[in-house]
Coordinates of C-alpha atoms in Angstrom, one line a residue:
M285 CA -139.9 -4.9 -2.1
H286 CA -139.1 -8.5 -1.1
Q287 CA -137.7 -10.8 -3.9
I288 CA -138.6 -13.9 -1.9
I289 CA -141.8 -14.4 0.2
F290 CA -142.7 -17.5 2.2
I291 CA -146.5 -18.0 2.4
A292 CA -147.1 -20.4 5.3
P293 CA -150.5 -22.2 5.3
T294 CA -150.7 -22.3 9.1
A295 CA -149.6 -20.2 12.1
D296 CA -147.4 -23.0 13.4
L297 CA -145.4 -23.2 10.1
L298 CA -145.2 -19.4 10.0
E299 CA -143.6 -19.5 13.5
V300 CA -141.0 -22.0 12.2
V301 CA -140.3 -20.0 9.1
L302 CA -139.8 -16.7 11.1
R303 CA -137.4 -18.5 13.4
V304 CA -135.3 -19.8 10.5
C305 CA -135.4 -16.5 8.6
K306 CA -134.3 -14.6 11.7
K307 CA -131.2 -16.7 12.0
L308 CA -130.3 -17.3 8.3
F309 CA -132.5 -15.5 5.8
P310 CA -133.3 -11.9 7.0
Q311 CA -134.0 -10.9 3.4
V312 CA -137.0 -13.3 3.2
H313 CA -140.5 -12.0 4.1
A314 CA -143.0 -14.5 5.7
L315 CA -146.8 -14.3 5.6
Q316 CA -149.7 -16.6 6.5
G317 CA -152.3 -17.7 3.9
L318 CA -154.1 -21.0 3.3
I319 CA -154.8 -22.0 -0.3
G320 CA -157.0 -19.2 -1.7
E321 CA -155.7 -16.6 0.6
G322 CA -152.2 -17.7 -0.3
V323 CA -152.9 -17.2 -4.0
R324 CA -154.3 -13.7 -3.2
L325 CA -151.2 -12.7 -1.3
A326 CA -148.9 -14.1 -4.1
L327 CA -150.8 -12.1 -6.8
H328 CA -150.6 -8.9 -4.7
H329 CA -146.9 -9.1 -4.0
S330 CA -146.0 -10.2 -7.6
R331 CA -147.4 -6.9 -8.7
R332 CA -144.9 -5.3 -6.3
G333 CA -141.9 -7.2 -7.8
T334 CA -141.7 -10.5 -5.8
S335 CA -140.5 -13.2 -8.2
V336 CA -140.0 -16.3 -6.0
F337 CA -142.7 -17.7 -3.6
V338 CA -142.2 -20.5 -1.1
S339 CA -145.1 -22.5 0.3
R340 CA -146.2 -26.0 1.2
G341 CA -148.7 -28.7 0.0
R342 CA -152.0 -27.6 -1.6
T343 CA -151.2 -23.9 -1.0
A344 CA -148.0 -24.2 -3.1
S345 CA -149.9 -26.1 -5.8
A346 CA -152.7 -23.4 -5.9
I347 CA -150.1 -20.6 -6.3
R348 CA -148.4 -22.6 -9.1
A349 CA -151.7 -23.2 -10.8
A350 CA -152.5 -19.5 -10.8
A351 CA -149.6 -19.2 -13.3
I352 CA -148.5 -15.8 -12.1
P353 CA -146.3 -14.3 -14.8
D354 CA -142.5 -14.3 -14.3
C355 CA -142.8 -16.0 -10.9
I356 CA -141.5 -19.3 -9.6
V357 CA -143.0 -21.4 -6.8
V358 CA -140.7 -23.5 -4.5
E359 CA -142.5 -26.2 -2.6
T360 CA -141.5 -27.0 0.9
P361 CA -141.4 -30.8 1.1
V362 CA -143.3 -32.8 3.7
T363 CA -140.7 -35.3 4.7
A364 CA -141.2 -38.8 6.1
Y365 CA -139.7 -37.5 9.4
D366 CA -142.5 -34.8 9.6
Y367 CA -145.1 -37.5 9.2
M368 CA -143.4 -39.9 11.7
R369 CA -143.4 -37.1 14.3
A370 CA -147.1 -36.6 13.8
L371 CA -147.8 -40.3 14.0
K372 CA -145.9 -40.5 17.3
R373 CA -148.0 -37.7 18.8
A374 CA -151.2 -39.5 17.6
E375 CA -150.3 -42.7 19.4
H376 CA -151.3 -41.1 22.7
M377 CA -154.7 -40.0 21.4
G378 CA -156.1 -43.2 19.8
D379 CA -155.4 -46.7 18.4
R380 CA -157.0 -46.4 15.0
P381 CA -155.4 -43.5 13.1
A382 CA -156.6 -42.2 9.8
V383 CA -154.4 -40.1 7.6
V384 CA -156.1 -37.5 5.4
V385 CA -153.7 -35.6 3.1
F386 CA -153.7 -34.2 -0.4
Q387 CA -151.8 -36.0 -3.1
E388 CA -148.8 -33.7 -2.6
M389 CA -148.1 -35.4 0.8
A390 CA -149.0 -39.0 -0.2
E391 CA -145.6 -40.4 -1.1
P392 CA -143.8 -40.0 2.2
V393 CA -147.0 -41.1 4.0
S394 CA -147.3 -44.3 1.9
L395 CA -143.6 -45.3 2.4
V396 CA -143.7 -44.8 6.2
N397 CA -147.0 -46.7 6.4
D398 CA -145.4 -49.7 4.5
F399 CA -142.7 -49.9 7.1
C400 CA -144.0 -48.4 10.4
R401 CA -147.7 -48.2 10.6
P402 CA -149.6 -50.5 8.2
G403 CA -152.8 -49.9 10.3
A404 CA -152.9 -46.2 9.4
R405 CA -155.5 -45.9 6.6
L406 CA -154.8 -43.3 3.9
Y407 CA -157.5 -40.9 2.5
L408 CA -156.7 -38.6 -0.4
P409 CA -159.2 -35.7 -0.9
A410 CA -159.4 -34.6 -4.6
S411 CA -159.9 -31.0 -3.6
E412 CA -160.2 -28.7 -0.6
E413 CA -164.0 -29.1 -0.9
D414 CA -163.6 -32.9 -0.8
T415 CA -161.9 -32.9 2.5
E416 CA -165.1 -33.0 4.6
R417 CA -166.3 -36.1 2.8
Q418 CA -163.0 -37.9 3.3
V419 CA -162.9 -37.0 7.1
K420 CA -166.5 -38.3 7.4
A421 CA -165.4 -41.5 5.6
A422 CA -162.6 -42.0 8.1
L423 CA -165.0 -41.5 11.0
Q424 CA -167.4 -44.1 9.5
D425 CA -164.5 -46.5 9.1
G426 CA -163.8 -46.4 12.8
A427 CA -161.0 -43.9 13.1
D428 CA -160.5 -42.5 16.5
V429 CA -157.7 -40.0 15.7
L430 CA -156.8 -38.1 12.5
V431 CA -153.4 -37.2 11.1
G432 CA -153.2 -34.7 8.3
G433 CA -152.7 -31.2 7.0
A434 CA -154.3 -27.9 8.1
T435 CA -157.5 -28.3 6.2
A436 CA -158.1 -31.9 7.3
C437 CA -157.4 -31.2 10.9
R438 CA -159.7 -28.2 10.9
E439 CA -162.5 -30.3 9.5
A440 CA -161.8 -33.1 12.0
E441 CA -162.0 -30.8 15.0
R442 CA -165.3 -29.5 13.7
L443 CA -166.7 -33.0 13.6
G444 CA -165.3 -33.8 17.1
L445 CA -162.5 -36.1 15.9
P446 CA -159.1 -35.6 17.7
A447 CA -156.5 -34.5 15.2
V448 CA -152.7 -34.1 14.9
Q449 CA -151.4 -31.8 12.2
I450 CA -148.3 -32.8 10.2
Q451 CA -145.8 -30.0 11.1
T452 CA -143.0 -29.1 8.8
G453 CA -139.6 -29.1 10.6
E454 CA -136.9 -26.5 10.4
E455 CA -134.7 -28.8 8.1
A456 CA -137.4 -28.8 5.4
V457 CA -137.9 -25.0 5.6
L458 CA -134.2 -24.5 5.5
Q459 CA -133.9 -26.7 2.4
A460 CA -136.7 -24.8 0.6
L461 CA -135.3 -21.4 1.4
R462 CA -131.9 -22.4 0.1
E463 CA -133.5 -23.5 -3.1
A464 CA -135.4 -20.3 -3.4
C465 CA -132.2 -18.3 -3.0
R466 CA -130.4 -20.4 -5.6
I467 CA -133.3 -19.9 -8.0
L468 CA -133.4 -16.1 -7.4
E469 CA -129.6 -16.0 -8.0
A470 CA -130.0 -17.9 -11.3
R471 CA -132.8 -15.6 -12.5
T472 CA -130.7 -12.6 -11.6
M473 CA -127.8 -14.0 -13.6
D474 CA -130.2 -14.5 -16.6
K475 CA -131.3 -10.9 -16.4
V476 CA -127.7 -9.7 -16.3
K477 CA -126.9 -11.9 -19.3
N478 CA -129.9 -10.5 -21.2
A479 CA -128.8 -7.0 -20.4
F480 CA -125.3 -7.7 -21.7
L481 CA -126.8 -9.3 -24.9
R482 CA -129.0 -6.3 -25.5
A483 CA -125.9 -4.0 -25.0
A484 CA -123.9 -6.1 -27.4
I485 CA -126.6 -6.0 -30.1
E486 CA -127.1 -2.3 -29.8
Q487 CA -123.3 -1.7 -30.2
N488 CA -123.0 -4.2 -33.2
S489 CA -121.5 -2.6 -36.3
A490 CA -124.0 -4.6 -38.4
G491 CA -127.7 -4.1 -38.3
V492 CA -129.5 -6.7 -36.2
F493 CA -133.2 -7.6 -35.8
V494 CA -134.2 -10.2 -33.3
V495 CA -137.9 -11.2 -33.8
D496 CA -140.1 -13.7 -32.1
A497 CA -142.3 -16.4 -33.6
A498 CA -145.0 -13.8 -34.4
L499 CA -142.3 -11.8 -36.4
R500 CA -142.4 -9.0 -33.8
V501 CA -139.2 -7.1 -33.0
T502 CA -137.8 -7.9 -29.5
M503 CA -134.3 -6.5 -29.9
Y504 CA -132.8 -4.1 -32.5
S505 CA -129.5 -2.7 -33.5
P506 CA -129.3 0.4 -35.7
P507 CA -128.1 -0.3 -39.3
A508 CA -124.4 0.1 -39.9
R509 CA -125.1 3.2 -42.1
Q510 CA -128.3 4.9 -41.1
D511 CA -129.9 7.7 -43.0
E512 CA -131.7 10.5 -41.2
K513 CA -135.1 8.8 -41.4
S514 CA -134.0 5.6 -39.6
P515 CA -135.8 5.4 -36.2
G516 CA -134.2 4.8 -32.8
S517 CA -134.1 1.3 -31.3
S518 CA -136.8 1.9 -28.7
A519 CA -139.3 2.9 -31.5
L520 CA -139.1 -0.5 -33.1
I521 CA -139.7 -2.8 -30.1
G522 CA -143.0 -4.6 -30.6
K523 CA -143.5 -3.7 -34.2
T524 CA -143.8 -6.4 -36.9
L525 CA -140.9 -7.1 -39.2
K526 CA -143.2 -6.1 -42.1
E527 CA -143.6 -2.6 -40.5
V528 CA -139.9 -2.0 -40.0
W529 CA -138.7 -3.7 -43.2
P530 CA -141.5 -3.5 -45.8
E531 CA -139.2 -4.4 -48.7
L532 CA -138.3 -7.8 -47.2
N533 CA -140.1 -10.8 -48.6
L534 CA -141.5 -12.5 -45.5
R535 CA -142.8 -15.6 -47.4
G536 CA -141.0 -18.7 -46.0
L537 CA -139.0 -17.0 -43.3
L538 CA -140.4 -19.4 -40.7
G539 CA -140.7 -23.1 -41.6
G540 CA -139.0 -25.0 -44.4
A541 CA -135.8 -27.1 -44.3
R542 CA -133.2 -24.3 -44.4
R543 CA -132.1 -23.0 -41.0
V544 CA -129.6 -20.4 -42.2
R545 CA -129.6 -18.4 -45.4
E546 CA -127.9 -15.3 -46.9
E547 CA -129.6 -13.2 -49.6
L548 CA -129.7 -9.6 -51.0
A549 CA -132.5 -7.2 -50.2
V550 CA -133.3 -3.5 -50.1
F551 CA -133.4 -1.8 -46.7
N552 CA -134.1 2.0 -46.3
G553 CA -133.6 2.5 -50.0
R554 CA -130.1 0.8 -50.2
E555 CA -129.1 -2.7 -51.2
V556 CA -128.0 -4.9 -48.2
R557 CA -126.8 -8.5 -47.8
Y558 CA -128.7 -10.1 -44.9
R559 CA -128.1 -13.3 -43.0
L560 CA -131.1 -15.0 -41.5
E561 CA -131.0 -17.7 -38.8
R562 CA -134.1 -19.4 -37.6
I563 CA -134.1 -20.1 -33.8
R564 CA -135.9 -23.3 -32.6
A565 CA -136.8 -24.5 -29.2
G566 CA -137.3 -28.2 -29.6
D567 CA -139.9 -28.6 -32.4
Q568 CA -141.2 -25.1 -32.0
E569 CA -140.1 -22.0 -34.1
A570 CA -139.0 -19.5 -31.5
G571 CA -138.1 -16.6 -33.8
L572 CA -135.4 -15.2 -36.1
V573 CA -132.1 -13.3 -36.0
L574 CA -131.5 -11.1 -39.0
S575 CA -128.0 -9.5 -39.4
F576 CA -127.3 -7.2 -42.4
N577 CA -124.7 -4.9 -43.9
D578 CA -124.3 -3.1 -47.1
A579 CA -124.1 -5.5 -50.0
G580 CA -120.4 -5.0 -50.4
E581 CA -119.5 -6.0 -46.9
S582 CA -119.6 -9.6 -45.4
I583 CA -121.6 -10.6 -42.3
P584 CA -119.8 -12.7 -39.7
A585 CA -121.5 -16.0 -39.2
L586 CA -123.2 -16.6 -35.9
D587 CA -121.7 -19.5 -33.9
K588 CA -124.9 -21.3 -33.1
N589 CA -124.7 -25.0 -32.1
G590 CA -127.5 -27.1 -30.6
S591 CA -125.0 -29.1 -28.6
T592 CA -123.2 -27.9 -25.5
Q593 CA -119.5 -28.3 -24.8
N594 CA -118.2 -31.8 -25.1
G595 CA -121.0 -32.8 -27.4
L596 CA -123.7 -32.8 -24.7
Q597 CA -127.3 -32.3 -25.7
S598 CA -129.5 -29.4 -24.8
F599 CA -133.3 -28.9 -24.6
D600 CA -133.2 -27.8 -28.3
Y601 CA -132.6 -31.4 -29.2
I602 CA -135.6 -32.8 -27.3
I603 CA -138.4 -33.5 -29.8
G604 CA -141.9 -33.4 -28.4
S605 CA -144.9 -31.1 -28.9
S606 CA -147.4 -33.3 -27.0
T607 CA -148.9 -31.8 -23.8
T608 CA -147.2 -34.3 -21.6
M609 CA -143.8 -33.7 -23.1
R610 CA -144.1 -29.9 -23.0
R611 CA -145.0 -30.2 -19.3
T612 CA -142.0 -32.5 -18.7
I613 CA -139.6 -30.1 -20.5
R614 CA -141.0 -27.1 -18.6
T615 CA -140.5 -28.9 -15.2
A616 CA -137.0 -29.9 -16.2
K617 CA -136.1 -26.3 -17.0
D618 CA -137.4 -25.3 -13.6
Y619 CA -135.3 -28.0 -12.0
A620 CA -132.2 -26.8 -13.9
L621 CA -132.3 -23.6 -12.0
T622 CA -131.9 -25.4 -8.7
E623 CA -129.0 -27.3 -7.1
A624 CA -131.0 -30.0 -5.3
P625 CA -130.4 -33.7 -6.1
L626 CA -132.7 -35.0 -8.9
L627 CA -134.1 -38.4 -9.5
I628 CA -135.1 -39.1 -13.2
S629 CA -137.4 -42.1 -13.8
G630 CA -138.6 -43.6 -17.0
E631 CA -138.7 -46.8 -19.1
P632 CA -135.5 -47.9 -20.9
G633 CA -134.9 -45.9 -24.0
S634 CA -137.2 -43.0 -23.0
G635 CA -134.5 -40.4 -22.8
K636 CA -133.4 -40.1 -19.2
T637 CA -129.7 -39.4 -20.1
L638 CA -130.8 -36.8 -22.7
F639 CA -132.8 -34.9 -20.1
A640 CA -130.0 -35.1 -17.6
E641 CA -127.5 -33.6 -20.1
S642 CA -130.1 -30.9 -21.1
I643 CA -130.7 -29.9 -17.4
H644 CA -126.9 -29.6 -16.9
A645 CA -126.5 -27.5 -20.0
Y646 CA -129.4 -25.2 -18.9
S647 CA -128.0 -24.8 -15.4
R648 CA -125.4 -22.5 -13.9
R649 CA -123.0 -25.5 -13.9
A650 CA -123.1 -25.7 -17.7
G651 CA -119.4 -24.7 -17.9
G652 CA -118.4 -27.6 -15.6
P653 CA -118.1 -31.3 -16.4
F654 CA -120.9 -33.7 -16.9
V655 CA -119.9 -37.2 -15.8
T656 CA -122.0 -40.3 -16.4
V657 CA -121.6 -43.3 -14.2
P658 CA -122.9 -46.5 -16.0
C659 CA -124.1 -48.3 -12.8
A660 CA -125.0 -51.6 -14.6
L661 CA -121.4 -52.0 -15.9
L662 CA -119.4 -51.4 -12.7
S663 CA -117.3 -54.1 -11.2
P664 CA -117.8 -54.6 -7.4
Q665 CA -114.1 -55.2 -6.9
L666 CA -113.1 -51.8 -8.4
L667 CA -116.1 -49.9 -7.2
E668 CA -114.6 -48.0 -4.3
A669 CA -111.5 -46.8 -6.2
Y670 CA -113.8 -45.8 -9.1
F671 CA -116.1 -43.7 -6.9
L672 CA -113.6 -42.2 -4.4
G673 CA -110.3 -42.4 -6.3
S674 CA -106.9 -43.7 -5.0
G675 CA -104.6 -42.0 -2.5
A676 CA -101.9 -44.6 -2.7
P677 CA -98.3 -43.2 -2.5
D678 CA -97.3 -45.1 -5.7
G679 CA -99.9 -43.3 -7.8
E680 CA -102.8 -41.0 -6.8
S681 CA -105.9 -40.8 -9.1
P682 CA -109.3 -39.0 -8.6
G683 CA -112.6 -40.8 -8.6
V684 CA -115.8 -39.8 -10.4
F685 CA -116.9 -37.5 -7.6
E686 CA -113.7 -35.4 -8.0
A687 CA -113.9 -35.6 -11.8
A688 CA -117.4 -34.0 -11.6
R689 CA -116.4 -31.1 -9.3
S690 CA -118.1 -27.8 -10.3
G691 CA -120.4 -29.8 -12.6
T692 CA -122.9 -32.7 -12.5
L693 CA -122.5 -36.4 -11.7
F694 CA -125.2 -38.6 -13.2
F695 CA -125.8 -42.2 -12.0
D696 CA -127.4 -44.0 -14.9
E697 CA -129.6 -46.8 -13.7
I698 CA -128.8 -46.4 -10.0
A699 CA -131.0 -49.3 -9.0
D700 CA -128.3 -51.7 -10.3
L701 CA -125.8 -50.6 -7.6
D702 CA -125.3 -52.9 -4.6
G703 CA -125.7 -51.8 -1.0
H704 CA -122.0 -50.8 -0.5
A705 CA -122.1 -48.5 -3.5
Q706 CA -125.3 -46.9 -2.3
S707 CA -123.6 -46.3 1.1
L708 CA -120.7 -44.5 -0.6
I709 CA -123.0 -42.2 -2.5
L710 CA -125.0 -41.4 0.6
D711 CA -121.8 -40.6 2.6
V712 CA -120.7 -38.1 -0.1
L713 CA -124.2 -36.6 -0.3
R714 CA -124.2 -36.0 3.4
S715 CA -120.6 -34.9 4.0
K716 CA -119.8 -33.1 0.7
V717 CA -116.3 -34.5 0.9
V718 CA -114.5 -37.5 -0.6
R719 CA -111.8 -39.6 1.1
R720 CA -109.7 -41.4 -1.4
T721 CA -108.9 -45.1 -0.9
G722 CA -105.7 -45.3 1.1
S723 CA -105.8 -41.7 2.2
R724 CA -107.0 -40.0 5.3
S725 CA -107.4 -36.5 3.9
A726 CA -110.8 -35.2 2.9
V727 CA -111.3 -33.5 -0.5
P728 CA -114.3 -31.1 -0.7
V729 CA -116.6 -31.7 -3.7
D730 CA -118.9 -29.1 -5.1
L731 CA -121.2 -30.8 -7.6
R732 CA -124.8 -31.6 -8.3
I733 CA -126.0 -35.2 -8.3
M734 CA -128.6 -36.7 -10.5
A735 CA -129.7 -40.3 -10.9
G736 CA -131.7 -42.2 -13.5
T737 CA -133.7 -45.4 -13.0
A738 CA -136.1 -47.5 -15.0
R739 CA -137.1 -49.5 -11.9
D740 CA -139.6 -48.8 -9.1
L741 CA -137.3 -47.7 -6.3
A742 CA -140.0 -47.7 -3.7
Q743 CA -140.7 -51.4 -4.5
R744 CA -137.0 -52.2 -4.3
I745 CA -136.9 -50.5 -0.8
R746 CA -139.7 -52.8 0.3
Q747 CA -137.7 -55.8 -1.1
G748 CA -134.6 -54.7 0.8
L749 CA -132.6 -54.0 -2.4
F750 CA -132.3 -50.2 -2.1
R751 CA -131.6 -48.0 0.9
A752 CA -134.5 -45.7 1.9
E753 CA -132.1 -43.0 3.1
L754 CA -130.5 -42.8 -0.3
Y755 CA -133.9 -42.7 -2.0
Y756 CA -135.0 -39.7 0.2
A757 CA -131.6 -38.0 -0.4
L758 CA -131.9 -38.3 -4.2
N759 CA -135.6 -37.8 -4.6
V760 CA -135.6 -34.1 -3.4
L761 CA -136.7 -33.4 -7.0
H762 CA -138.3 -36.0 -9.2
L763 CA -138.8 -35.9 -13.0
H764 CA -140.6 -38.7 -14.8
I765 CA -139.9 -39.1 -18.5
P766 CA -143.1 -40.3 -20.3
A767 CA -142.9 -43.5 -22.3
L768 CA -143.4 -43.3 -26.1
H769 CA -146.8 -44.9 -25.9
E770 CA -147.9 -42.0 -23.6
R771 CA -147.0 -39.4 -26.3
T772 CA -147.8 -41.1 -29.7
E773 CA -148.4 -37.7 -31.2
D774 CA -144.6 -37.1 -31.1
I775 CA -143.8 -40.2 -33.1
A776 CA -144.1 -38.6 -36.6
A777 CA -141.7 -35.8 -35.6
L778 CA -139.2 -38.2 -34.0
A779 CA -139.2 -40.5 -37.0
G780 CA -138.9 -37.7 -39.5
R781 CA -136.0 -36.0 -37.6
R782 CA -134.2 -39.3 -37.3
L783 CA -134.8 -40.2 -40.9
Q784 CA -133.1 -37.0 -42.1
A785 CA -130.2 -37.6 -39.7
V786 CA -129.4 -41.1 -41.0
A787 CA -130.1 -40.6 -44.7
R788 CA -127.3 -41.8 -47.0
P789 CA -125.1 -39.1 -48.6
G790 CA -126.5 -38.0 -51.9
Q791 CA -130.0 -39.4 -51.1
G792 CA -132.9 -37.2 -51.8
Q793 CA -135.4 -35.8 -49.3
T794 CA -136.6 -39.1 -47.9
R795 CA -139.8 -39.2 -46.0
F796 CA -142.5 -41.6 -44.7
S797 CA -145.9 -41.9 -46.3
A798 CA -149.0 -41.1 -44.2
D799 CA -149.9 -44.9 -43.9
A800 CA -146.3 -45.6 -42.7
L801 CA -146.5 -42.9 -40.1
L802 CA -149.9 -44.3 -38.9
L803 CA -148.3 -47.7 -38.6
L804 CA -145.5 -46.3 -36.5
R805 CA -148.0 -44.6 -34.2
R806 CA -149.9 -47.8 -33.6
H807 CA -146.9 -50.0 -33.0
F808 CA -146.0 -51.0 -29.4
W809 CA -142.6 -49.5 -28.7
A810 CA -141.2 -51.7 -25.9
G811 CA -137.8 -50.0 -26.3
N812 CA -139.3 -46.5 -26.6
V813 CA -137.4 -43.8 -28.6
R814 CA -134.3 -45.9 -28.8
E815 CA -136.2 -48.8 -30.6
L816 CA -138.0 -46.3 -32.8
Y817 CA -134.7 -44.8 -33.9
N818 CA -133.3 -48.3 -34.6
I819 CA -136.3 -49.1 -36.9
V820 CA -136.0 -45.8 -38.7
E821 CA -132.3 -46.3 -39.3
R822 CA -133.0 -49.8 -40.7
A823 CA -135.6 -48.4 -43.0
A824 CA -133.3 -45.7 -44.3
A825 CA -130.5 -48.3 -44.9
T826 CA -132.7 -50.7 -46.8
S827 CA -135.0 -48.4 -48.8
H828 CA -133.9 -47.1 -52.2
V829 CA -136.8 -44.6 -52.7
D830 CA -137.6 -41.2 -51.5
L831 CA -141.0 -42.2 -50.0
I832 CA -140.9 -45.1 -47.4
E833 CA -144.3 -46.9 -47.6
K834 CA -146.2 -48.9 -45.0
K835 CA -145.3 -52.3 -46.7
H836 CA -141.6 -51.7 -46.2
L837 CA -142.0 -50.9 -42.5
E838 CA -144.2 -53.9 -42.0
D839 CA -141.4 -56.2 -43.2
I840 CA -138.9 -54.6 -40.8
L841 CA -141.3 -54.6 -37.8
R842 CA -142.1 -58.3 -38.5
V843 CA -138.5 -59.1 -38.1
N844 CA -138.3 -57.1 -34.9
E845 CA -141.4 -58.6 -33.4
P846 CA -139.5 -61.2 -31.2
S847 CA -138.0 -58.4 -29.2
V848 CA -141.4 -56.9 -28.6
S849 CA -142.8 -60.3 -27.5
L850 CA -139.7 -60.7 -25.2
A851 CA -140.3 -57.3 -23.6
R852 CA -144.0 -58.1 -23.0
E853 CA -143.0 -61.4 -21.5
L854 CA -140.5 -59.8 -19.1
L855 CA -143.1 -57.3 -18.0
R856 CA -145.6 -60.1 -17.4
N857 CA -143.0 -62.1 -15.3
D858 CA -142.2 -59.0 -13.2
A859 CA -145.9 -58.6 -12.4
I860 CA -146.2 -62.2 -11.4
D861 CA -143.2 -62.0 -9.2
S862 CA -144.4 -58.9 -7.4
I863 CA -147.9 -60.4 -6.8
R864 CA -146.5 -63.7 -5.5
K865 CA -144.2 -61.9 -3.1
A866 CA -146.9 -59.7 -1.8
M867 CA -149.3 -62.6 -1.3
L868 CA -146.6 -64.6 0.5
E869 CA -145.7 -61.7 2.9
S870 CA -149.4 -61.2 3.7
G871 CA -150.2 -64.9 4.3
G872 CA -152.4 -65.1 1.3
R873 CA -154.7 -62.3 2.4
Q874 CA -155.6 -60.3 -0.8
R875 CA -156.6 -57.1 1.0
E876 CA -153.1 -56.8 2.7
A877 CA -151.3 -57.9 -0.5
A878 CA -153.2 -55.2 -2.5
A879 CA -152.1 -52.6 0.1
K880 CA -148.5 -53.6 -0.2
L881 CA -148.7 -53.2 -4.0
G882 CA -150.5 -49.8 -3.8
I883 CA -153.7 -51.0 -5.5
D884 CA -157.2 -51.9 -4.3
R885 CA -158.4 -55.5 -3.8
S886 CA -160.6 -55.6 -7.0
T887 CA -157.7 -54.5 -9.2
L888 CA -155.5 -57.2 -7.6
W889 CA -158.1 -59.9 -8.2
R890 CA -158.4 -58.8 -11.9
R891 CA -154.7 -58.9 -12.4
M892 CA -154.3 -62.3 -10.8
K893 CA -157.1 -63.7 -13.0
K894 CA -155.5 -62.3 -16.1
L895 CA -152.1 -63.7 -15.2
G896 CA -153.5 -67.1 -14.3
L897 CA -152.6 -66.8 -10.6
R898 CA -154.7 -68.4 -7.8

């Protein structure tokens, strides 16, 4: 049985994978399978115990979409260097190249085209079946050579169009296999932890039931004093709590405001004192832990805290049951099991730092430090000493890279750093060592780097404000946090949770009326969750009733309206500046300007008309 299998879509990639595995990963098995065949191979080997699959492009997406139970898919990235190598080969075959790739490869292709080959037109098939139509479109548009993935090249050759396939290099394969090994190690550690937890529960002197959200037993410890009729632990797994404890009143166990409670009940004909704790994952009820002893004995309280060490937040504190938020949390948890650099994007106030802290708390580095660098507040004069530390004889001091060793270093709003600071980060990312200012000795640093940004880094690269090399080094993994207007169904839960948190001492169970919640959902939250929390806190401070009505919120939002107008005005000014710059660089030609902005010509025309530009 192989724990990791690399499914290569093409024979050429399989050859590269076998070469890398022979040198560095003899435990990894490699097979060839394109899209549907790749899914079939993954399903077959998952039944034999394989839990981590590595693949590329549409084949990786297809395996992930198959949702194979208890399996993780690691995608081999197609890098800008892979695409540039293919373009170089295509130069000898034609003058009008067309690039036909699936969406998974579009980002590095677009960035390279912006800088190196603006004449290479990009075509994005919506599916494998759509590839033929896109290749024919490229032929009709005058393309004389095609650059693309395996499916596109196969179709081009069938239609008589010369083709160059984008080949994945050894460096990308090496990176993906390292990630797969780290994920496997983390999953193995989780299984070991669960085994220890199960052993601890089974040896507990008190009785313990662990049940899921459906109130079915998942773990069980025999009661402290069993009678002869009490069944063994294996006999109870999967049974409902009603079946194993018929005397217990199940009404209200899940739901309600109380998270922990202690009461008396009868179990197996004797009176016991039980302690119940509801377990939540975000806004979802995950299950219960029931501990019980004879009524005369006390039950030790469980040390359950939603925060991690040093007050950091965890995924339990992220509120969101919308589809887009659940998907974001699921992706974030997958990323927490890796060690690769992570770029987190999202509007101001959307929760980038909260996600960064939660990913750290969910990772194997949770026991190490989490260090945040507030990039917008750094002084250029003190930057180098702050990043690298000081090695001066009169007083040595570590910088933030050393402070975050064995943990996570998070650069908040990294787009605000100047070119020198970007170079310092890139040097450490590449070398994994730090040289303090005034010292020649190198200090190794073992840490994970994350970065957050509210700005479009690709656009800042085009403007010469951000280094492309640093972007590629950070954007190995990318997590986008949805804005509040993209998940309005979460607003009621967010507002309700915040209202309870900021309620005045002695105040009753304050809540919003249905009309008030509807008003909150319809409001434009320029500042996202941060602005919503500010409004809720203001409502809690100024209301003197248990039910906050729509009228009270309207007064508060009316006072806050200038900040919303300002935010909209800033967004409008940014759009005007971007369009003017693109038109200037393209000599007033709308088609070229639209290509620079990543939109089509008709969209550019509509935006210019709306913004009053000519």
